[in-house]
Short mmCIF file of C-alpha atoms and ligand atoms in Angstrom, two decimals:
data_model
loop_
_atom_site.label_atom_id
_atom_site.label_comp_id
_atom_site.label_asym_id
_atom_site.label_seq_id
_atom_site.Cartn_x
_atom_site.Cartn_y
_atom_site.Cartn_z
CA MET A 1 -14.36 43.14 6.15
CA ASN A 2 -11.09 43.89 4.61
CA ILE A 3 -8.71 41.12 3.60
CA ASN A 4 -5.84 40.99 1.34
CA CYS A 5 -4.98 37.44 1.82
CA LEU A 6 -5.57 34.43 3.81
CA ARG A 7 -3.44 31.75 5.08
CA ILE A 8 -5.44 28.57 5.79
CA VAL A 9 -3.75 25.57 7.80
CA THR A 10 -5.00 22.42 5.80
CA PRO A 11 -3.23 18.90 5.39
CA TYR A 12 -2.93 19.84 1.80
CA PRO A 13 0.23 22.20 1.61
CA GLN A 14 -0.83 23.53 -1.83
CA VAL A 15 -3.74 25.25 -0.15
CA LYS A 16 -1.87 27.90 1.78
CA LEU A 17 -2.29 31.22 0.48
CA ILE A 18 -5.47 32.44 -1.34
CA SER A 19 -5.25 36.08 -2.79
CA LEU A 20 -8.14 38.03 -2.79
CA LYS A 21 -8.29 40.29 -5.84
CA SER A 22 -10.77 42.80 -4.33
CA ARG A 23 -10.81 44.46 -0.88
CA THR A 24 -14.49 44.50 -0.94
CA HIS A 25 -15.25 40.78 -0.77
CA ASN A 26 -18.02 39.88 1.58
CA PHE A 27 -17.81 37.27 4.12
CA SER A 28 -20.23 34.94 2.24
CA SER A 29 -18.39 35.37 -1.09
CA LEU A 30 -15.09 34.42 0.85
CA VAL A 31 -16.48 31.32 2.49
CA LEU A 32 -17.83 30.27 -1.05
CA SER A 33 -14.43 30.72 -2.70
CA LEU A 34 -12.91 28.73 0.00
CA LYS A 35 -15.16 25.82 -0.37
CA LEU A 36 -14.94 25.66 -4.03
CA SER A 37 -11.02 25.86 -3.96
CA SER A 38 -10.73 23.26 -1.20
CA SER A 39 -13.16 20.89 -2.41
CA VAL A 40 -11.42 20.85 -5.91
CA VAL A 41 -8.07 20.31 -4.11
CA MET A 42 -9.28 17.74 -1.47
CA SER A 43 -11.55 15.43 -3.51
CA TYR A 44 -9.21 12.91 -5.33
CA ASP A 45 -12.50 11.27 -6.54
CA LYS A 46 -11.29 10.62 -10.21
CA GLU A 47 -7.98 9.13 -8.96
CA PHE A 48 -9.75 7.21 -6.13
CA THR A 49 -12.04 5.55 -8.70
CA ALA A 50 -9.11 4.89 -11.22
CA ALA A 51 -6.92 3.29 -8.41
CA LYS A 52 -9.78 0.96 -7.41
CA LYS A 53 -10.42 0.03 -10.99
CA ALA A 54 -6.62 -0.32 -11.64
CA ALA A 55 -5.97 -2.45 -8.62
CA SER A 56 -8.89 -4.85 -9.19
CA ILE A 57 -8.22 -5.76 -12.74
CA ALA A 58 -4.44 -6.44 -11.87
CA ALA A 59 -5.91 -8.44 -9.04
CA ARG A 60 -7.74 -10.70 -11.70
CA LEU A 61 -4.34 -11.21 -13.61
CA CYS A 62 -2.72 -12.23 -10.43
CA GLN A 63 -5.42 -14.59 -9.35
CA LYS A 64 -5.24 -16.49 -12.84
CA VAL A 65 -1.36 -16.80 -12.47
CA GLN A 66 -1.30 -17.86 -9.03
CA LYS A 67 -3.84 -20.72 -9.85
CA ALA A 68 -1.76 -21.90 -12.70
CA LEU A 69 1.71 -20.76 -11.15
CA LEU A 70 4.27 -22.95 -12.81
CA GLN A 71 7.93 -23.18 -11.53
CA SER A 72 9.18 -21.49 -14.78
CA ASP A 73 7.26 -18.57 -13.95
CA VAL A 74 9.75 -17.90 -11.14
CA GLN A 75 12.90 -15.61 -12.16
CA SER A 76 15.77 -14.53 -10.06
CA LYS A 77 16.62 -10.68 -9.90
CA LEU A 78 19.79 -9.37 -8.77
CA ASP A 79 18.45 -9.11 -5.07
CA ARG A 80 17.48 -13.02 -5.55
CA SER A 81 13.63 -12.13 -4.74
CA PRO A 82 11.37 -14.03 -6.81
CA VAL A 83 9.78 -12.12 -9.41
CA THR A 84 7.03 -13.65 -11.75
CA VAL A 85 5.20 -13.01 -14.84
CA ALA A 86 2.28 -11.60 -12.39
CA ASP A 87 4.39 -8.80 -10.73
CA TYR A 88 5.16 -7.36 -14.46
CA GLY A 89 1.76 -8.24 -15.73
CA SER A 90 0.05 -6.34 -12.89
CA GLN A 91 2.43 -3.48 -12.93
CA ALA A 92 1.62 -3.07 -16.68
CA LEU A 93 -2.00 -3.13 -16.15
CA VAL A 94 -2.05 -0.68 -13.29
CA ASN A 95 0.09 1.92 -15.18
CA PHE A 96 -2.17 1.44 -18.29
CA VAL A 97 -5.36 1.74 -16.30
CA LEU A 98 -4.16 4.85 -14.61
CA GLU A 99 -3.26 6.46 -17.65
CA ARG A 100 -6.26 5.56 -19.65
CA GLU A 101 -8.78 6.69 -16.68
CA LEU A 102 -6.56 9.91 -15.90
CA PRO A 103 -5.64 11.29 -19.42
CA SER A 104 -5.35 15.14 -18.44
CA GLU A 105 -3.02 14.27 -15.50
CA PRO A 106 0.89 13.89 -15.74
CA PHE A 107 1.47 10.41 -14.84
CA SER A 108 4.33 9.99 -12.20
CA ILE A 109 4.61 6.66 -10.54
CA VAL A 110 7.25 5.08 -8.04
CA ALA A 111 6.76 1.29 -8.83
CA GLU A 112 8.78 -1.74 -7.65
CA GLU A 113 9.41 -3.39 -10.92
CA ASP A 114 10.89 -2.11 -14.29
CA SER A 115 11.48 -3.86 -17.75
CA LYS A 116 15.19 -4.08 -17.48
CA ASP A 117 15.39 -7.82 -17.43
CA LEU A 118 12.44 -8.25 -19.98
CA ARG A 119 14.52 -6.56 -22.44
CA LYS A 120 17.50 -9.22 -22.29
CA ASP A 121 18.27 -11.81 -24.67
CA GLY A 122 16.26 -14.99 -23.33
CA ALA A 123 13.35 -13.20 -22.02
CA GLN A 124 11.06 -13.23 -25.00
CA ASP A 125 9.13 -16.16 -23.99
CA THR A 126 8.48 -14.59 -20.53
CA LEU A 127 7.70 -11.42 -22.34
CA GLN A 128 5.15 -12.88 -24.62
CA ARG A 129 3.44 -14.56 -21.61
CA ILE A 130 3.18 -11.58 -19.67
CA THR A 131 1.63 -9.70 -22.82
CA ASP A 132 -0.90 -12.70 -23.32
CA LEU A 133 -1.86 -12.34 -19.70
CA VAL A 134 -2.31 -8.62 -19.98
CA ASN A 135 -4.35 -8.73 -23.07
CA ASP A 136 -6.64 -11.63 -21.72
CA THR A 137 -7.16 -9.66 -18.79
CA LEU A 138 -8.12 -6.48 -20.42
CA SER A 139 -10.48 -8.41 -22.80
CA ILE A 140 -12.14 -10.02 -20.03
CA ASP A 141 -12.58 -6.76 -18.50
CA GLY A 142 -14.29 -5.31 -21.62
CA SER A 143 -13.69 -1.60 -20.62
CA TYR A 144 -11.22 -0.70 -23.34
CA GLY A 145 -12.81 -2.14 -26.29
CA SER A 146 -10.90 -4.58 -28.20
CA ILE A 147 -7.62 -3.21 -27.55
CA THR A 148 -4.53 -5.56 -27.83
CA LEU A 149 -1.01 -4.45 -26.58
CA SER A 150 2.04 -5.54 -28.38
CA THR A 151 5.10 -6.97 -26.17
CA GLU A 152 6.71 -3.44 -26.73
CA ASP A 153 3.50 -1.69 -25.50
CA VAL A 154 3.78 -3.85 -22.37
CA LEU A 155 7.47 -3.17 -21.91
CA LYS A 156 6.50 0.71 -22.11
CA ALA A 157 3.63 0.31 -19.82
CA ILE A 158 5.83 -1.11 -17.19
CA ASP A 159 8.21 1.65 -17.19
CA SER A 160 5.71 4.38 -18.08
CA GLY A 161 5.59 7.30 -15.64
CA LYS A 162 8.83 5.91 -13.76
CA SER A 163 9.67 8.36 -10.90
CA GLU A 164 11.67 8.72 -7.79
CA GLY A 165 8.80 10.35 -5.83
CA GLY A 166 9.59 13.13 -3.52
CA SER A 167 7.92 15.93 -1.56
CA HIS A 168 6.60 17.98 -4.59
CA GLY A 169 3.77 17.07 -6.85
CA ARG A 170 1.78 13.89 -7.12
CA HIS A 171 3.11 10.43 -7.45
CA TRP A 172 1.75 7.22 -7.49
CA VAL A 173 3.13 4.28 -5.44
CA LEU A 174 2.98 0.65 -6.52
CA ASP A 175 3.81 -2.49 -5.34
CA PRO A 176 2.40 -4.56 -7.97
CA ILE A 177 2.71 -7.82 -6.05
CA ASP A 178 3.51 -7.28 -2.34
CA GLY A 179 4.31 -10.59 -0.66
CA THR A 180 5.94 -12.22 -4.03
CA LYS A 181 7.06 -15.11 -1.43
CA GLY A 182 3.43 -15.66 -0.55
CA PHE A 183 2.25 -15.37 -3.84
CA VAL A 184 4.46 -18.10 -5.10
CA ARG A 185 3.70 -20.29 -2.12
CA GLY A 186 -0.11 -19.92 -2.86
CA ASP A 187 -0.62 -17.86 0.23
CA GLN A 188 -1.34 -13.98 0.77
CA TYR A 189 -0.27 -11.10 -1.19
CA ALA A 190 -1.67 -7.73 -2.16
CA ILE A 191 -1.58 -5.24 -4.88
CA ALA A 192 -0.76 -2.06 -3.23
CA LEU A 193 -1.36 1.26 -4.93
CA ALA A 194 -1.23 4.69 -3.12
CA LEU A 195 -1.29 8.31 -4.10
CA LEU A 196 1.23 10.90 -2.77
CA ASP A 197 0.47 14.61 -2.96
CA GLU A 198 3.36 16.97 -1.86
CA GLY A 199 4.79 13.97 -0.03
CA LYS A 200 1.69 12.84 2.07
CA VAL A 201 -0.18 9.82 1.30
CA VAL A 202 -3.81 11.02 0.27
CA LEU A 203 -5.49 7.58 -1.04
CA GLY A 204 -4.66 3.93 -0.94
CA VAL A 205 -5.98 0.75 -2.40
CA LEU A 206 -5.05 -2.47 -1.24
CA ALA A 207 -6.48 -5.41 -3.16
CA CYS A 208 -5.92 -8.87 -1.22
CA PRO A 209 -7.23 -11.71 -3.45
CA ASN A 210 -6.64 -14.36 -0.89
CA LEU A 211 -7.57 -12.66 2.57
CA PRO A 212 -10.63 -14.64 3.94
CA LEU A 213 -13.57 -12.18 4.32
CA ALA A 214 -13.90 -13.39 7.98
CA SER A 215 -11.56 -12.22 10.61
CA ILE A 216 -8.28 -13.73 10.61
CA SER A 217 -7.36 -12.97 14.18
CA SER A 218 -5.48 -15.39 16.04
CA ASP A 219 -6.55 -18.68 14.11
CA TYR A 220 -5.35 -18.03 10.64
CA GLN A 221 -5.02 -21.01 8.64
CA HIS A 222 -4.95 -21.53 4.77
CA SER A 223 -8.15 -23.05 4.46
CA ALA A 224 -9.69 -23.86 0.87
CA ASP A 225 -13.22 -23.59 1.91
CA ARG A 226 -13.08 -20.24 3.42
CA GLU A 227 -14.57 -17.28 1.14
CA VAL A 228 -11.63 -15.27 0.18
CA GLY A 229 -10.75 -11.87 -1.78
CA CYS A 230 -11.04 -8.33 -0.38
CA LEU A 231 -10.30 -4.62 -1.66
CA PHE A 232 -9.57 -2.11 0.98
CA PHE A 233 -9.68 1.35 -0.03
CA ALA A 234 -9.06 4.61 2.09
CA LYS A 235 -8.97 8.27 1.28
CA ILE A 236 -7.88 11.19 3.48
CA GLY A 237 -10.59 12.34 5.87
CA ALA A 238 -13.04 9.75 4.29
CA GLY A 239 -12.56 6.49 6.36
CA THR A 240 -11.41 3.20 5.26
CA TYR A 241 -13.72 0.62 3.25
CA MET A 242 -13.59 -3.21 2.54
CA GLN A 243 -15.21 -4.45 -0.39
CA PRO A 244 -15.61 -8.44 -1.03
CA HIS A 245 -14.35 -9.49 -4.27
CA ASN A 246 -17.73 -11.30 -4.48
CA GLY A 247 -19.73 -7.91 -5.45
CA SER A 248 -21.07 -7.22 -2.04
CA SER A 249 -21.29 -3.61 -1.21
CA PRO A 250 -18.29 -1.95 0.53
CA VAL A 251 -18.52 -1.81 4.32
CA LYS A 252 -16.74 0.81 6.45
CA VAL A 253 -14.17 -0.86 8.68
CA GLN A 254 -12.32 0.43 12.14
CA VAL A 255 -9.24 -0.95 14.03
CA THR A 256 -10.12 -2.91 17.18
CA ALA A 257 -10.90 -0.86 20.19
CA ILE A 258 -8.97 -3.17 22.61
CA GLU A 259 -7.39 -1.27 25.35
CA ASN A 260 -5.89 -4.05 27.45
CA SER A 261 -2.76 -5.20 25.51
CA GLU A 262 -3.11 -8.73 27.29
CA GLU A 263 -5.87 -9.33 24.89
CA ALA A 264 -4.13 -8.05 21.68
CA SER A 265 -3.21 -10.31 19.02
CA PHE A 266 -0.11 -9.31 16.64
CA PHE A 267 0.77 -9.59 13.26
CA GLU A 268 4.30 -10.35 11.83
CA SER A 269 5.87 -11.25 8.44
CA TYR A 270 5.57 -14.86 7.47
CA GLU A 271 9.25 -14.69 6.38
CA LYS A 272 11.23 -14.93 9.63
CA ALA A 273 14.12 -13.02 7.93
CA HIS A 274 12.12 -9.93 7.43
CA SER A 275 11.99 -9.18 11.39
CA MET A 276 14.11 -9.69 14.44
CA HIS A 277 11.92 -12.02 16.24
CA ASN A 278 13.93 -11.54 19.36
CA ILE A 279 12.80 -7.81 19.54
CA THR A 280 9.25 -8.72 18.73
CA SER A 281 8.67 -11.41 21.17
CA SER A 282 10.41 -9.18 23.95
CA ILE A 283 8.09 -6.63 23.14
CA ALA A 284 4.86 -8.91 23.17
CA LYS A 285 6.03 -10.44 26.55
CA LYS A 286 6.27 -7.05 28.12
CA LEU A 287 2.68 -6.16 26.78
CA GLY A 288 1.57 -9.54 28.17
CA VAL A 289 0.39 -10.64 24.91
CA LYS A 290 -0.77 -14.17 25.37
CA ALA A 291 -1.55 -15.22 21.58
CA PRO A 292 1.37 -16.29 19.36
CA PRO A 293 1.78 -14.13 16.45
CA VAL A 294 -0.25 -14.23 13.31
CA ARG A 295 2.14 -14.45 10.54
CA ILE A 296 1.06 -13.48 7.08
CA ASP A 297 2.63 -12.13 4.11
CA SER A 298 2.36 -8.62 2.55
CA GLN A 299 0.15 -5.60 3.38
CA ALA A 300 -2.60 -7.87 3.84
CA LYS A 301 -1.42 -7.55 7.57
CA TYR A 302 -2.37 -3.80 7.22
CA GLY A 303 -5.77 -4.66 5.63
CA ALA A 304 -6.30 -7.17 8.37
CA LEU A 305 -5.59 -4.82 11.12
CA SER A 306 -7.94 -2.15 9.76
CA ARG A 307 -10.84 -4.16 10.26
CA GLY A 308 -9.88 -5.52 13.70
CA ASP A 309 -8.72 -8.97 13.03
CA GLY A 310 -5.68 -8.25 15.26
CA ALA A 311 -4.29 -5.32 17.26
CA ILE A 312 -0.63 -4.82 16.75
CA TYR A 313 1.66 -5.14 13.63
CA LEU A 314 5.56 -5.13 14.37
CA ARG A 315 7.95 -4.98 11.88
CA PHE A 316 11.64 -4.97 12.87
CA PRO A 317 13.88 -5.53 9.86
CA HIS A 318 17.62 -6.47 10.31
CA LYS A 319 20.24 -3.85 10.32
CA GLY A 320 20.99 -2.44 7.07
CA TYR A 321 17.40 -3.17 5.32
CA ARG A 322 15.94 -0.24 3.90
CA GLU A 323 12.32 -0.01 3.62
CA LYS A 324 10.69 1.03 0.51
CA ILE A 325 7.57 3.44 0.29
CA TRP A 326 5.61 0.83 -1.92
CA ASP A 327 5.46 -1.65 0.85
CA HIS A 328 3.94 0.65 3.30
CA ALA A 329 2.24 3.58 1.54
CA ALA A 330 -1.18 2.02 0.57
CA GLY A 331 -1.37 0.00 4.20
CA CYS A 332 -0.53 3.08 6.23
CA ILE A 333 -3.51 4.91 5.04
CA VAL A 334 -5.85 1.96 5.12
CA VAL A 335 -5.00 1.61 8.81
CA THR A 336 -4.82 5.27 9.75
CA GLU A 337 -8.29 6.13 8.00
CA ALA A 338 -9.58 3.10 10.02
CA GLY A 339 -8.43 4.97 13.17
CA GLY A 340 -5.05 3.33 13.63
CA VAL A 341 -1.79 4.71 14.12
CA VAL A 342 1.14 3.82 11.97
CA SER A 343 4.71 5.17 13.28
CA ASP A 344 8.43 4.21 13.44
CA ALA A 345 9.94 2.61 16.76
CA SER A 346 10.35 6.31 18.34
CA GLY A 347 6.63 7.07 17.62
CA ASN A 348 7.39 9.39 14.45
CA PRO A 349 4.98 9.29 11.61
CA LEU A 350 6.41 7.52 8.51
CA ASP A 351 7.57 10.09 5.81
CA PHE A 352 6.96 9.22 2.26
CA SER A 353 8.37 12.47 0.86
CA LYS A 354 12.11 11.20 0.65
CA GLY A 355 12.01 9.14 -2.56
CA LYS A 356 11.60 5.54 -2.99
CA TYR A 357 12.92 4.68 0.54
CA LEU A 358 11.50 5.45 3.88
CA ASP A 359 13.98 6.77 6.36
CA LEU A 360 13.11 5.43 9.53
CA ASP A 361 14.38 4.72 12.95
CA ILE A 362 14.68 1.26 13.13
CA GLY A 363 11.25 -0.47 12.92
CA ILE A 364 7.56 0.10 11.91
CA ILE A 365 4.77 -0.50 14.47
CA VAL A 366 0.98 -0.14 14.08
CA THR A 367 -1.94 -0.37 16.49
CA ASN A 368 -4.93 1.78 17.78
CA GLN A 369 -4.48 5.01 19.56
CA LYS A 370 -5.29 3.41 23.03
CA LEU A 371 -2.63 0.59 22.77
CA MET A 372 0.25 2.98 21.22
CA PRO A 373 1.56 4.65 24.29
CA ALA A 374 2.19 1.25 26.18
CA LEU A 375 3.39 -0.38 22.60
CA LEU A 376 6.12 2.38 22.42
CA LYS A 377 7.23 2.02 25.92
CA ALA A 378 7.52 -1.72 25.54
CA VAL A 379 9.63 -0.98 22.02
CA LYS A 380 11.81 1.43 23.95
CA GLU A 381 12.47 -0.81 26.73
CA SER A 382 13.18 -3.96 24.36
CA LEU A 383 15.46 -1.88 22.00
CA GLU A 384 17.38 -0.66 25.32
CA GLU A 385 17.99 -4.01 26.42
CA LYS A 386 19.03 -5.15 23.28
CA ALA A 387 21.74 -2.41 23.10
CA SER A 388 22.96 -3.33 26.47
CA SER A 389 23.01 -7.28 26.05
N1 LIG B 1 15.41 -8.82 4.49
C1 LIG B 1 14.06 -8.08 4.50
N2 LIG B 1 13.72 -7.55 5.47
C2 LIG B 1 12.50 -6.86 5.49
N3 LIG B 1 11.66 -6.81 4.57
C3 LIG B 1 12.26 -7.54 3.19
C4 LIG B 1 13.46 -7.95 3.18
N4 LIG B 1 13.51 -8.44 2.05
C5 LIG B 1 12.48 -8.10 1.36
N5 LIG B 1 11.67 -7.53 2.16
C6 LIG B 1 10.33 -6.98 1.58
O1 LIG B 1 9.18 -7.65 2.49
C7 LIG B 1 8.34 -7.61 1.52
C8 LIG B 1 7.15 -8.43 2.02
O2 LIG B 1 7.08 -7.93 3.40
P1 LIG B 1 6.39 -8.92 4.21
O3 LIG B 1 6.36 -8.71 5.53
O4 LIG B 1 5.16 -9.56 3.65
O5 LIG B 1 7.29 -10.24 4.34
S1 LIG B 1 6.79 -11.56 3.68
O6 LIG B 1 5.91 -11.37 2.84
O7 LIG B 1 6.52 -12.37 4.76
O8 LIG B 1 8.10 -12.16 2.97
C9 LIG B 1 8.69 -7.67 0.14
O9 LIG B 1 7.87 -7.06 -0.85
P2 LIG B 1 7.84 -7.91 -2.34
O10 LIG B 1 9.17 -7.68 -2.81
O11 LIG B 1 6.92 -6.79 -2.87
O12 LIG B 1 7.21 -9.08 -2.01
C10 LIG B 1 10.07 -6.95 0.38
O13 LIG B 1 9.92 -5.64 -0.51
MG1 LIG B 2 10.18 -7.73 -4.58
MG1 LIG B 3 6.39 -5.43 -1.43
MG1 LIG B 4 6.65 -6.60 -4.92
#
């Protein structure tokens, strides 16, 4: 065999060209070198372990705050969305854990929060509260000895690795609390962490501390006696798993196998302002969906869908709203690795390589492979009807 170089097509753009130094390579040494190089690139094992640990520790802080949520914890950012000490504490912890667990890797992260407001006069009490929460959580976890972070350390941790993402290299993507409104209401929220490699999501972790372990298909109601708390995790090519917070073993999950759209139930944002309900109800009607939409906050919707609780997630924000990558990256891989499909309203896959925003066509739709053609048809017709009305 006489080969100078070999082009391989993989989902990993960095494995494109392998030069062979010698023309005398035999076939078995070629196969061996390919196996070695692709396993190094494809594993993401260290990152996956670190991501699960980071999201789980952050979830503990969030649970503690949600339980004791005081009105004074809610601040107002410029966009008027509520941001709590838990959003900042969660982000500080995730960044701290990722940097500690992966010391030999450059740290780059596109994350929702930053420390600007916390550096202003009058924010000292809030910052102290966040610092205490972070230190308490680290001390209970115990992995990092008797470390105590100062307020300055916490500010630095919140901003650590701050990046705009993009199509080159590796970037973490973090929503330290997705569904802040649900969190404040005492309802659903998620800690959503994903890793982009060359613009593609290669792993994702969704901690959903309030999501019932049992299905929430069409009868979701907040109920104190249901056991709650799930960690969803997915790695490219390796499927999606759900691990209950109660310490039970992870289980592999799959999206629903439903083929008949009349039997499908669908998820929507809890906040009515986040989706155009005239469009989503028209789509549901065309599909013959009988059940009313299940409204829950945050990427817990993607988690629930990945284990087959519902069949469809529709998200059609009002004109002018730009979706951020941290609101979808982890959820997207959790659903696709469970056999689902996530696309924009025209059927294009979501593109996470453009920086912090997703440039998409109108809305986001999620379902299984069987239902997607009918869903796309219903979306197209509904949008055409809206445009002509
Ligand atoms: N107007 C508007 N339209 C669409 N989406 C918006 C809008 N405003 C905010 N957001 C983002 O929605 C994130 C929460 O999404 P959800 O679908 O879970 O909505 S909600 O929880 O029911 O409010 C929420 O994420 P967090 O800020 O992390 O909570 C926002 O990024
Ligand atoms: Mg927010
Ligand atoms: Mg969010
Ligand atoms: Mg958030």
